[in-house]
Coordinates of C-alpha atoms and ligand atoms in Angstrom, one line a residue:
M1 CA 3.2 15.8 -1.2
R2 CA 0.3 17.0 -3.2
D3 CA 1.4 15.3 -6.4
G4 CA 4.4 13.5 -4.9
V5 CA 5.6 9.9 -5.6
V6 CA 5.9 7.6 -2.6
Y7 CA 8.1 4.6 -3.0
Q8 CA 6.9 1.6 -1.0
I9 CA 9.7 -0.4 0.6
Y10 CA 8.9 -3.9 1.9
P11 CA 11.9 -3.9 4.3
R12 CA 12.3 -7.7 4.4
S13 CA 12.9 -7.7 0.6
F14 CA 14.7 -4.5 -0.3
Q15 CA 18.3 -4.8 0.7
D16 CA 20.1 -7.1 3.1
S17 CA 23.3 -5.6 4.7
D18 CA 24.4 -8.4 7.1
G19 CA 24.0 -11.6 5.0
D20 CA 21.1 -13.1 7.0
G21 CA 19.0 -13.2 3.8
V22 CA 16.5 -10.7 5.2
G23 CA 16.5 -7.0 4.2
D24 CA 17.2 -4.4 6.9
L25 CA 17.4 -0.7 7.7
A26 CA 21.1 -0.4 7.0
G27 CA 20.4 -2.0 3.6
I28 CA 17.7 0.5 2.8
R29 CA 20.1 3.3 3.7
S30 CA 22.7 1.9 1.3
R31 CA 20.2 2.1 -1.5
L32 CA 18.7 5.6 -1.0
D33 CA 20.6 6.9 -4.0
H34 CA 18.4 4.7 -6.2
L35 CA 15.4 6.5 -4.9
V36 CA 17.0 9.9 -5.5
W37 CA 18.0 8.9 -9.0
L38 CA 14.4 7.8 -9.7
G39 CA 13.2 11.1 -8.5
V40 CA 10.6 10.0 -5.9
D41 CA 9.6 12.3 -3.0
A42 CA 9.2 9.9 -0.1
L43 CA 9.6 6.4 1.0
W44 CA 7.1 4.4 2.9
M45 CA 8.3 1.4 4.8
S46 CA 6.0 -1.5 5.7
P47 CA 6.3 -2.2 9.4
I48 CA 9.7 -2.5 11.1
Y49 CA 8.5 -2.9 14.7
P50 CA 9.3 -5.9 16.9
S51 CA 7.0 -8.7 15.7
P52 CA 6.6 -12.5 15.8
M53 CA 6.0 -12.1 12.1
A54 CA 2.8 -14.0 11.9
D55 CA 1.7 -11.3 9.4
F56 CA 5.3 -10.1 8.7
G57 CA 5.3 -7.0 10.9
Y58 CA 1.6 -6.2 10.7
D59 CA 1.4 -8.1 14.0
V60 CA 3.1 -5.5 16.2
A61 CA 4.6 -6.6 19.6
G62 CA 5.9 -3.2 20.5
Y63 CA 5.1 0.1 18.8
M64 CA 8.2 2.0 19.9
D65 CA 11.1 -0.1 18.8
V66 CA 12.6 -1.8 15.8
D67 CA 12.7 -5.6 15.3
P68 CA 16.3 -6.9 15.6
V69 CA 16.0 -8.5 12.1
F70 CA 15.7 -5.0 10.7
G71 CA 18.2 -3.2 13.0
D72 CA 17.6 -0.9 15.9
L73 CA 16.6 2.6 16.7
A74 CA 20.0 4.0 15.9
Q75 CA 19.7 2.5 12.5
F76 CA 16.3 4.1 12.1
D77 CA 17.8 7.5 13.0
A78 CA 20.7 7.0 10.6
L79 CA 18.3 6.1 7.8
T80 CA 15.9 9.0 8.5
E81 CA 18.8 11.4 8.6
A82 CA 20.3 10.1 5.4
A83 CA 16.9 10.3 3.7
H84 CA 16.3 13.8 4.8
E85 CA 19.8 14.9 3.6
R86 CA 18.7 13.7 0.2
G87 CA 15.4 15.5 0.3
L88 CA 13.4 12.3 0.8
R89 CA 10.5 12.1 3.3
V90 CA 10.1 9.0 5.4
L91 CA 6.6 7.5 6.0
M92 CA 6.1 4.7 8.6
D93 CA 3.4 2.2 8.6
V94 CA 1.2 2.3 11.7
V95 CA -1.1 -0.6 12.6
P96 CA -3.7 0.9 14.9
C97 CA -6.5 -1.7 14.7
H98 CA -4.8 -4.7 16.2
T99 CA -1.6 -5.8 17.9
S100 CA 0.3 -9.1 17.9
I101 CA -1.1 -11.6 20.4
E102 CA 2.4 -11.5 21.9
H103 CA 2.2 -7.8 22.6
P104 CA 2.5 -7.4 26.4
W105 CA -0.8 -5.4 26.3
F106 CA -2.8 -8.5 25.5
R107 CA -1.7 -10.0 28.8
E108 CA -1.4 -6.9 30.9
H109 CA -4.5 -5.0 29.6
P110 CA -7.0 -7.5 28.2
D111 CA -9.7 -4.8 28.6
W112 CA -7.9 -2.9 25.8
Y113 CA -9.2 -5.6 23.3
I114 CA -12.6 -6.6 22.1
W115 CA -14.2 -9.6 23.8
A116 CA -17.5 -11.5 23.5
D117 CA -19.1 -14.3 25.3
R118 CA -20.2 -15.8 22.0
P119 CA -18.9 -15.2 18.5
N120 CA -21.2 -13.3 16.1
N121 CA -21.1 -13.8 12.4
W122 CA -18.2 -11.5 11.6
I123 CA -15.6 -12.9 9.2
S124 CA -11.8 -12.4 9.3
A125 CA -10.1 -10.9 6.3
F126 CA -8.3 -14.2 5.8
G127 CA -11.4 -16.4 6.1
G128 CA -13.3 -18.1 8.9
S129 CA -14.8 -16.6 12.0
A130 CA -13.2 -13.4 13.3
W131 CA -13.4 -14.7 16.9
A132 CA -11.0 -17.0 18.7
P133 CA -11.5 -18.6 22.1
R134 CA -9.4 -17.6 25.1
D135 CA -10.1 -18.2 28.8
G136 CA -13.7 -19.0 28.3
R137 CA -14.4 -16.0 26.2
Y138 CA -13.7 -15.0 22.6
Y139 CA -11.5 -12.2 21.3
L140 CA -12.0 -10.4 18.0
H141 CA -9.4 -10.7 15.3
S142 CA -10.3 -9.0 12.0
F143 CA -7.2 -10.5 10.5
Y144 CA -5.1 -13.5 11.7
P145 CA -6.0 -15.0 15.1
E146 CA -2.5 -13.8 16.1
Q147 CA -3.8 -10.2 15.6
P148 CA -6.3 -9.4 18.3
D149 CA -8.3 -6.2 17.7
L150 CA -7.8 -3.2 20.0
D151 CA -10.8 -1.4 21.4
W152 CA -10.6 2.2 20.2
R153 CA -13.5 3.2 22.5
N154 CA -11.2 2.7 25.5
P155 CA -9.4 6.0 26.2
E156 CA -6.3 4.2 27.4
V157 CA -5.9 2.6 24.0
I158 CA -6.1 5.9 22.4
E159 CA -3.6 7.4 24.7
A160 CA -1.1 4.5 24.2
M161 CA -1.5 4.7 20.4
Q162 CA -1.1 8.5 20.4
D163 CA 2.2 8.0 22.3
A164 CA 3.3 5.6 19.6
L165 CA 2.4 8.0 16.8
R166 CA 4.2 10.9 18.4
F167 CA 7.3 8.7 19.1
W168 CA 8.3 8.2 15.4
L169 CA 7.3 11.7 14.4
D170 CA 9.5 13.1 17.2
R171 CA 12.3 10.9 15.9
G172 CA 12.0 12.4 12.5
A173 CA 9.4 10.4 10.6
D174 CA 7.3 12.6 8.3
G175 CA 4.0 10.7 8.4
Y176 CA 2.2 7.4 8.3
R177 CA 0.5 5.0 6.0
V178 CA -2.4 4.0 8.4
D179 CA -3.1 0.3 8.1
A180 CA -6.6 -1.3 7.7
I181 CA -8.2 1.9 9.1
D182 CA -11.7 1.0 8.0
R183 CA -11.5 -1.6 10.8
L184 CA -10.8 0.9 13.5
L185 CA -14.3 1.0 15.0
K186 CA -17.0 -1.7 14.9
D187 CA -20.5 -1.8 16.2
P188 CA -20.3 -1.4 20.0
Q189 CA -23.1 -3.9 20.5
L190 CA -21.3 -6.5 18.3
R191 CA -24.4 -7.1 16.2
D192 CA -24.2 -9.6 13.3
D193 CA -23.4 -8.2 9.9
P194 CA -26.8 -8.4 8.0
P195 CA -27.0 -10.2 4.6
A196 CA -25.7 -8.2 1.7
S197 CA -28.4 -6.4 -0.3
Q198 CA -26.1 -4.8 -2.8
P199 CA -22.5 -5.3 -4.1
F200 CA -19.8 -3.9 -1.8
G201 CA -18.0 -2.1 -4.6
L202 CA -14.6 -3.8 -4.2
P203 CA -13.5 -7.4 -4.5
L204 CA -14.3 -9.5 -1.3
R205 CA -13.8 -13.1 -0.3
E206 CA -16.9 -15.2 -1.2
D207 CA -18.0 -15.5 2.4
E208 CA -17.6 -11.8 3.1
A209 CA -19.5 -10.8 0.0
K210 CA -22.6 -12.5 1.4
L211 CA -22.7 -10.0 4.2
A212 CA -23.4 -6.2 4.3
L213 CA -20.2 -5.6 6.5
T214 CA -21.9 -2.7 8.1
N215 CA -21.3 -3.7 11.7
S216 CA -17.9 -5.4 11.6
R217 CA -16.2 -2.2 10.3
N218 CA -16.5 1.5 9.5
A219 CA -18.8 2.3 12.5
P220 CA -20.6 5.7 12.4
D221 CA -18.4 7.2 15.2
T222 CA -15.1 6.4 13.4
G223 CA -14.5 10.1 12.9
A224 CA -13.9 10.7 16.6
A225 CA -11.1 8.1 16.7
L226 CA -9.6 9.5 13.5
A227 CA -9.6 12.9 15.1
K228 CA -7.4 11.5 17.9
I229 CA -5.0 10.1 15.3
R230 CA -4.8 13.5 13.6
E231 CA -4.4 15.2 17.0
A232 CA -1.3 13.2 17.7
C233 CA 0.2 13.7 14.3
G234 CA -0.3 17.4 13.8
D235 CA 0.3 18.2 10.2
A236 CA 2.3 15.1 9.4
F237 CA 1.3 13.3 6.2
L238 CA -1.3 10.6 6.7
V239 CA -2.5 8.2 4.0
G240 CA -5.2 5.8 4.9
E241 CA -5.6 2.2 3.8
V242 CA -9.4 2.3 3.6
Y243 CA -10.9 -0.7 2.0
L244 CA -14.1 0.9 0.9
P245 CA -15.3 2.3 -2.5
S246 CA -14.3 6.0 -2.8
A247 CA -18.0 7.1 -2.4
R248 CA -17.6 6.0 1.2
W249 CA -14.3 7.7 2.0
Q250 CA -15.8 10.1 4.6
P251 CA -14.8 10.5 7.4
Y252 CA -11.4 9.2 6.5
S253 CA -10.8 11.9 3.9
D254 CA -11.8 14.5 6.4
Y255 CA -8.8 13.6 8.7
F256 CA -6.2 12.2 6.3
D257 CA -4.2 13.8 3.6
A258 CA -4.9 11.0 1.2
V259 CA -6.8 7.7 0.9
F260 CA -5.8 4.8 -1.2
A261 CA -7.9 4.4 -4.4
F262 CA -8.7 0.7 -4.4
E263 CA -11.2 0.9 -7.3
L264 CA -8.3 1.6 -9.7
L265 CA -6.0 -1.1 -8.2
H266 CA -8.8 -3.7 -8.7
S267 CA -9.9 -2.5 -12.1
P268 CA -9.4 -4.9 -15.0
W269 CA -7.2 -3.5 -17.7
D270 CA -10.2 -2.4 -19.8
A271 CA -10.6 1.2 -20.9
H272 CA -14.2 1.5 -20.0
L273 CA -13.7 0.1 -16.4
L274 CA -10.5 2.0 -15.8
R275 CA -12.2 5.2 -16.8
A276 CA -15.1 4.5 -14.5
A277 CA -12.8 3.8 -11.6
I278 CA -10.7 6.9 -12.2
E279 CA -13.8 9.1 -12.7
A280 CA -15.5 7.8 -9.5
T281 CA -12.4 8.3 -7.5
T282 CA -11.5 11.8 -8.8
R283 CA -15.0 13.0 -7.8
Q284 CA -13.8 12.5 -4.1
P285 CA -11.3 14.6 -2.3
R286 CA -7.8 13.3 -1.7
P287 CA -7.2 10.1 -3.8
A288 CA -3.8 8.4 -3.5
W289 CA -3.1 6.2 -6.4
V290 CA -1.8 2.7 -6.0
M291 CA -1.9 0.0 -8.5
S292 CA 0.3 -2.7 -6.8
N293 CA 1.6 -3.5 -3.4
H294 CA 2.6 -6.3 -1.0
D295 CA -0.9 -7.6 -0.6
F296 CA -2.4 -7.6 -4.1
G297 CA 0.6 -8.1 -6.3
R298 CA 2.8 -6.4 -8.8
L299 CA 2.0 -4.2 -11.8
S300 CA 3.0 -6.8 -14.3
A301 CA 1.0 -9.5 -12.6
R302 CA -2.1 -7.4 -12.0
F303 CA -2.4 -5.8 -15.4
G304 CA -0.4 -8.2 -17.5
E305 CA 3.3 -8.0 -18.4
R306 CA 2.6 -6.4 -21.8
N307 CA 0.6 -3.6 -20.0
A308 CA 3.1 -3.0 -17.2
R309 CA 4.6 0.1 -18.9
A310 CA 1.2 1.6 -19.7
A311 CA 0.1 0.9 -16.2
A312 CA 3.1 2.8 -14.8
M313 CA 2.3 5.7 -17.1
L314 CA -1.3 5.8 -15.8
L315 CA -0.2 5.6 -12.2
L316 CA 2.3 8.3 -12.5
T317 CA 0.1 10.8 -14.5
L318 CA -3.0 10.8 -12.3
P319 CA -3.6 13.9 -10.0
G320 CA -2.6 13.3 -6.4
P321 CA 0.1 11.3 -4.6
A322 CA 1.1 8.1 -6.4
F323 CA 2.5 5.0 -4.6
L324 CA 5.1 2.9 -6.5
Y325 CA 5.9 -0.5 -5.1
Q326 CA 9.6 -1.5 -5.0
G327 CA 10.6 -3.6 -8.0
D328 CA 7.7 -2.3 -10.2
E329 CA 10.1 0.3 -11.7
I330 CA 11.9 -2.6 -13.4
G331 CA 8.7 -4.6 -14.2
Q332 CA 9.9 -7.3 -11.7
G333 CA 8.0 -10.6 -11.9
E334 CA 6.2 -12.5 -9.1
G335 CA 6.8 -15.8 -7.4
P336 CA 4.7 -18.9 -8.0
P337 CA 1.0 -18.5 -7.2
G338 CA -0.3 -20.5 -4.2
A339 CA 3.0 -20.5 -2.3
T340 CA 2.3 -20.3 1.4
R341 CA 5.7 -21.0 2.8
F342 CA 5.6 -17.8 5.0
D343 CA 2.2 -16.1 4.5
R344 CA -0.8 -18.4 5.0
A345 CA -2.9 -16.1 2.9
G346 CA -0.7 -16.8 -0.2
R347 CA 1.0 -13.3 -0.5
D348 CA 4.6 -14.6 -0.5
R349 CA 4.6 -14.3 -4.3
H350 CA 4.2 -10.5 -4.2
R351 CA 7.1 -10.1 -1.8
H352 CA 10.2 -11.6 -3.4
P353 CA 13.4 -9.6 -3.1
M354 CA 14.4 -6.6 -5.1
Q355 CA 16.6 -7.3 -8.1
W356 CA 19.5 -4.9 -8.2
E357 CA 21.7 -6.9 -10.6
G358 CA 21.6 -10.0 -12.8
S359 CA 23.2 -12.6 -10.4
P360 CA 21.0 -15.3 -8.8
R361 CA 20.9 -13.3 -5.5
G362 CA 20.4 -10.1 -7.4
G363 CA 22.7 -8.0 -5.2
F364 CA 20.0 -8.3 -2.5
T365 CA 22.0 -10.4 -0.1
T366 CA 25.3 -12.2 0.2
G367 CA 23.5 -15.0 2.1
E368 CA 20.5 -17.2 1.4
P369 CA 17.6 -14.9 0.5
W370 CA 14.5 -15.6 2.6
L371 CA 12.5 -16.0 -0.6
P372 CA 14.3 -16.7 -3.9
L373 CA 14.6 -13.9 -6.5
T374 CA 12.1 -14.3 -9.3
D375 CA 13.7 -13.1 -12.5
P376 CA 17.0 -11.3 -11.8
A377 CA 18.7 -12.2 -15.1
E378 CA 15.8 -10.8 -17.1
R379 CA 15.0 -7.7 -15.0
N380 CA 17.4 -5.8 -12.7
V381 CA 18.2 -2.3 -11.9
A382 CA 21.8 -2.3 -13.1
G383 CA 20.8 -3.7 -16.5
Q384 CA 18.1 -1.2 -17.0
R385 CA 19.7 1.9 -15.6
D386 CA 21.6 3.0 -18.6
D387 CA 19.2 1.7 -21.2
P388 CA 17.0 4.5 -22.4
T389 CA 14.5 2.0 -23.7
S390 CA 14.0 0.2 -20.4
M391 CA 11.0 0.3 -18.1
L392 CA 13.2 1.9 -15.4
S393 CA 14.1 4.8 -17.7
L394 CA 10.5 5.2 -18.6
V395 CA 9.4 5.3 -14.9
R396 CA 12.1 7.9 -14.2
E397 CA 11.0 10.1 -17.1
L398 CA 7.4 9.9 -16.0
I399 CA 8.4 10.9 -12.5
A400 CA 10.3 13.9 -13.8
L401 CA 7.4 14.9 -16.1
R402 CA 5.0 14.7 -13.2
R403 CA 6.4 17.9 -11.8
E404 CA 5.2 19.7 -14.9
L405 CA 1.7 18.4 -15.0
G406 CA -0.1 21.0 -12.9
E407 CA -3.4 20.6 -11.0
Q408 CA -5.9 20.3 -13.8
F409 CA -7.4 16.9 -14.6
E410 CA -10.0 16.4 -17.3
P411 CA -11.0 13.0 -18.6
L412 CA -11.3 12.8 -22.4
D413 CA -13.6 10.7 -24.4
A414 CA -11.1 9.3 -26.8
G415 CA -13.0 6.3 -28.1
E416 CA -13.3 2.6 -27.4
G417 CA -10.2 1.0 -25.9
I418 CA -8.5 4.3 -25.0
V419 CA -8.0 5.9 -21.6
A420 CA -7.2 9.5 -22.1
F421 CA -7.1 12.7 -20.0
R422 CA -5.7 16.2 -20.0
R423 CA -3.3 17.4 -17.3
G424 CA -2.7 21.1 -17.9
G425 CA -0.9 21.4 -21.2
H426 CA -0.4 17.6 -21.4
T427 CA -2.6 14.9 -22.9
V428 CA -2.1 11.3 -21.8
A429 CA -3.5 8.4 -23.9
I430 CA -3.3 4.7 -23.2
N431 CA -4.4 1.9 -25.5
T432 CA -5.7 -1.0 -23.3
T433 CA -6.4 -3.3 -26.3
S434 CA -4.4 -5.7 -28.5
E435 CA -5.1 -3.6 -31.6
P436 CA -3.5 -0.4 -32.8
L437 CA -6.0 2.4 -32.2
R438 CA -6.3 5.9 -33.7
V439 CA -5.8 8.7 -31.1
A440 CA -5.8 12.4 -31.5
L441 CA -2.9 13.3 -29.3
E442 CA -2.7 17.1 -29.1
G443 CA 0.7 18.8 -29.4
E444 CA 4.1 17.3 -29.6
L445 CA 4.9 13.8 -28.4
C446 CA 6.9 13.9 -25.2
I447 CA 6.9 10.4 -23.7
Q448 CA 5.8 7.0 -25.1
T449 CA 5.9 3.6 -23.5
A450 CA 8.2 2.3 -26.2
A451 CA 9.9 3.8 -29.3
G452 CA 7.4 4.0 -32.2
A453 CA 4.4 3.4 -29.9
L454 CA 2.7 6.4 -31.6
Q455 CA 2.9 6.4 -35.3
D456 CA 0.8 8.2 -37.9
G457 CA -1.8 9.0 -35.3
R458 CA -2.2 5.3 -34.2
L459 CA -1.2 4.1 -30.8
A460 CA 0.3 0.6 -30.7
P461 CA -1.4 -2.2 -28.7
H462 CA -0.8 -2.0 -24.9
A463 CA 1.0 1.3 -25.4
G464 CA 0.7 4.8 -23.9
A465 CA 1.8 8.2 -25.1
I466 CA 1.9 11.7 -23.7
G467 CA 1.7 14.9 -25.8
V468 CA 2.5 18.4 -24.8
D469 CA 0.8 21.5 -26.3
Ligands
GLC501 C1 -3.1 -4.4 5.7 C2 -1.7 -4.8 5.3 C3 -1.7 -6.3 5.2 C4 -2.0 -6.9 6.5 C5 -3.3 -6.3 7.1 C6 -3.4 -6.6 8.5 O1 -4.1 -4.7 4.8 O2 -1.4 -4.2 4.1 O3 -0.4 -6.8 4.7 O4 -2.1 -8.3 6.5 O5 -3.4 -4.9 6.9 O6 -2.6 -5.7 9.3

């Protein structure tokens, strides 16, 4: 997995097999050959556990089962076996910091959760106080009120979560994406977050940005809890969703194989800022590259449709594991901004179903899709697969080339507007501007984002090219 490509599946929206309009495990299994054809090494599934779906599976009501909307354990086994037969690894999404409020633990073991007599000033990720009243006290919810935070200083919690982690690994899972892990441990005295004295280093909500966020997350003894996660997982692959700038990745990078590099995901498409994000991150051990996902949006929406190909080139040529979000291989569009039909935090638009073909339901379902498809007629897998000039073909070529890139990574100073670096015998250059720019690409041209992107030593606007010595 050192330089592997992990394909993120959002199970609700990948492939429906039973016509209920919601994707499921049997659907994923029926589409594995797409992943093999693309050349990825592993798939990561957003949560499939039983859930009331207040946060679409990130509110877990049972860690050792499958929600009926996705299938059952037998379907999970069949999927894992089919993936392994094809040489694909399977990563689950574990949500250790909170459960669903409907998890039996919340009733049966209230002491497994974090309580206070009075709220402090901590803010939930979705806005407002992170505390909600219950039975004369307040419980902590770092995310939605339907997601009470577990107390990782309670040994019974650790034991129960270790059992859950072992459960899926014993069934054949190859590792985990570990959700919101910077929230695992908070200040045991529940002290207020002090006012911010310097910028956090990653985008925050306006109310969060006013606080230093030093007590509500990332407590100094986090490493002890991470060690328990690692202990249960042996040498399985663990990638952490750590919402901190890379300079603060310790202790997460001590215990995990990789840590998501949010500085790059959040960087504007500007050569200077992209270079700064990449250079800061590559100074730390174990970056995992991600430029789009179900929370923050698609490649084409984040970096602009005209830059989507160049963004894919960047993502897939950096050193370390790269995470590709389903649909981004075809440059799929997003839903309307502001839609909150399902997710109150407005993330529906990043989660519209996968577009396999050009029909209105895109081959995703025979029923009524839970969210409509966005642009199946313009962008779909069938239409791009045999077209050598398509984004899908480019992504596939980039994944194939990745295996030849080797370990070396050296940023190059290629001038204003250009992001460039060396990977072994290859040179990658990306023009982030709207003007053609001169680049000295060493060796022979091996991949470009579009035919004619590199001509007479000039790289077209919004284009990228890779040369080989
Ligand atoms: C992570 C997930 C996000 C979820 C949150 C709470 O950030 O990616 O979708 O809402 O954790 O579990």
